[in-house]
Amino acid sequence: MNSHMNRNTVFLDGKLQNLLKATALTTMIALMPFASQADNPDSKHNHATGLGHASKLGHATGSELEVKRLNQTGKGMPSIKGPFPDTFNMTLLGQLTNAELGVTRLTNTGAAFLSDIWGWTAPAIGEENPHEYAIVGTSSGVAFVRITDPSNPEFLGIVPTTDTSTIRNFWWDIKTYNNRAYWITEVNNAGVASFDLTLLKDMGQVTAGTAISQGVKRYHGNGYLRAHNISINEATGFAYLTGASKNDPADPAFTDNGVIILDLKGEEPVEVAQINDIDSHDAQVVIYHGPDLNYVGKEIAIIFNGSDLEVGIYDVTDKTDIVELSVTNYAGASYAHQGWLTEDHGYMLMGDEEDELFGISDPKNPDLPDTARTYIWDLTDLKNPFVNGTFDSDAAAIDHNLFVKGNRIYQANYTSGIRVLEFVDISKGKLKEVAHMDTCRTII
């Protein structure tokens, strides 16, 4: 996941109107340090290939808050030099450390860090201002934080990992549906866990390490072993587990890193379909309302197929007859990681996790960048999508997850924190950066 990051959670706001207050998702950024592999230990692609090491340049003297960048000394992880705060149009509002989130070092691995974040706003039941919450994946489990007042984040407790000894705690992913949080981890046999989010309203701020057990359920059906990511289409109640693995002798056709589809609408999740023979990493699934009139009103899944170096688009409306619409490669493909549709579904913004990495290692390859690159896909025809432009950041970092709100893109990066991009003329593949904050070295 994320490399050489600070091990804190930070809460951000922007000078630009509604920059980061639009959703709970974008008011809190959680980043984690690099481990032995960038993402999935079972991936057919070796994420650790070519990695070098980094050395600190040291701290500035005096009372001014300043931390120098990590300096790259070998092939691999890009990094940049510069003082903290490297900030433009953004303001730090609050912060919680790992210790304050109840995160402790894992047995045998010595790791303690954060890996994922999602947000939830409580239903308004006689409240003028409903509470907002951040749900944070950590190497010790899933932590819950009330962020109604982002300047005073309140840690409420943590659902602990089922196994503190395994490196698989490096990867967690969380989504919400019907007032429940659902999360997966690569910890074997931990199940697809869920938690009743309505219980949070009665929880007060607690000391670190407080374990939560009430309201937690776990799905273990059909030989489910683990998954890397979870995507939920809240309009239909279906969850899509990507990078999933099973241990089911009755289903030998299922391959590691495929997709498992669960129906969440009943009392317990029910597996309804799967997609095999792809190295799925992440997905976005929507009821499509874009320009391709053939699929308006259909449930469409866009799946980022990691080391297969391609993006797949599927009509998953009928779970008994899933239709592959297109599988598309792109110039510079190194690890198809994650992306998000524009609100009109006409375009998609995407990050490739390793193109910058290999651009540093192989600077003569014209398809590979040496700074964070965002790909802009034209989805006018879902059977023939194409990249109609790219945006290269000034920051020599690897871009990770991004999300679209209105005409802006909120993007997390390995070693340059959060960066906010804005559409200039997306039909011509043009973006610009309008704000950033290097959260990677934030210290209070």
XYZ file of C-alpha atoms in Angstrom, residues 19 25-26 48 53 84 108 116 118 134 142 180 245 248 296 331 346 361 368 381 388 425 444:
23
model
C -12.518 21.259 -0.452
C -14.372 10.186 3.440
C -12.365 13.247 2.507
C 8.779 -5.606 -4.363
C 16.271 1.899 0.167
C 7.090 20.467 6.000
C 6.475 -11.261 15.239
C -7.486 2.306 4.773
C -13.955 5.194 4.878
C -14.275 7.837 10.165
C -10.727 -1.526 12.535
C -23.399 -1.215 8.777
C -9.417 -16.270 -2.380
C -13.569 -24.686 -1.295
C -28.215 3.272 -18.860
C 0.275 2.740 -22.392
C -18.736 9.968 -18.785
C 13.998 2.668 -12.679
C 6.553 5.605 -17.871
C -18.564 3.669 -25.353
C -7.793 10.437 -23.584
C -11.341 20.381 -19.835
C 2.054 18.397 15.921
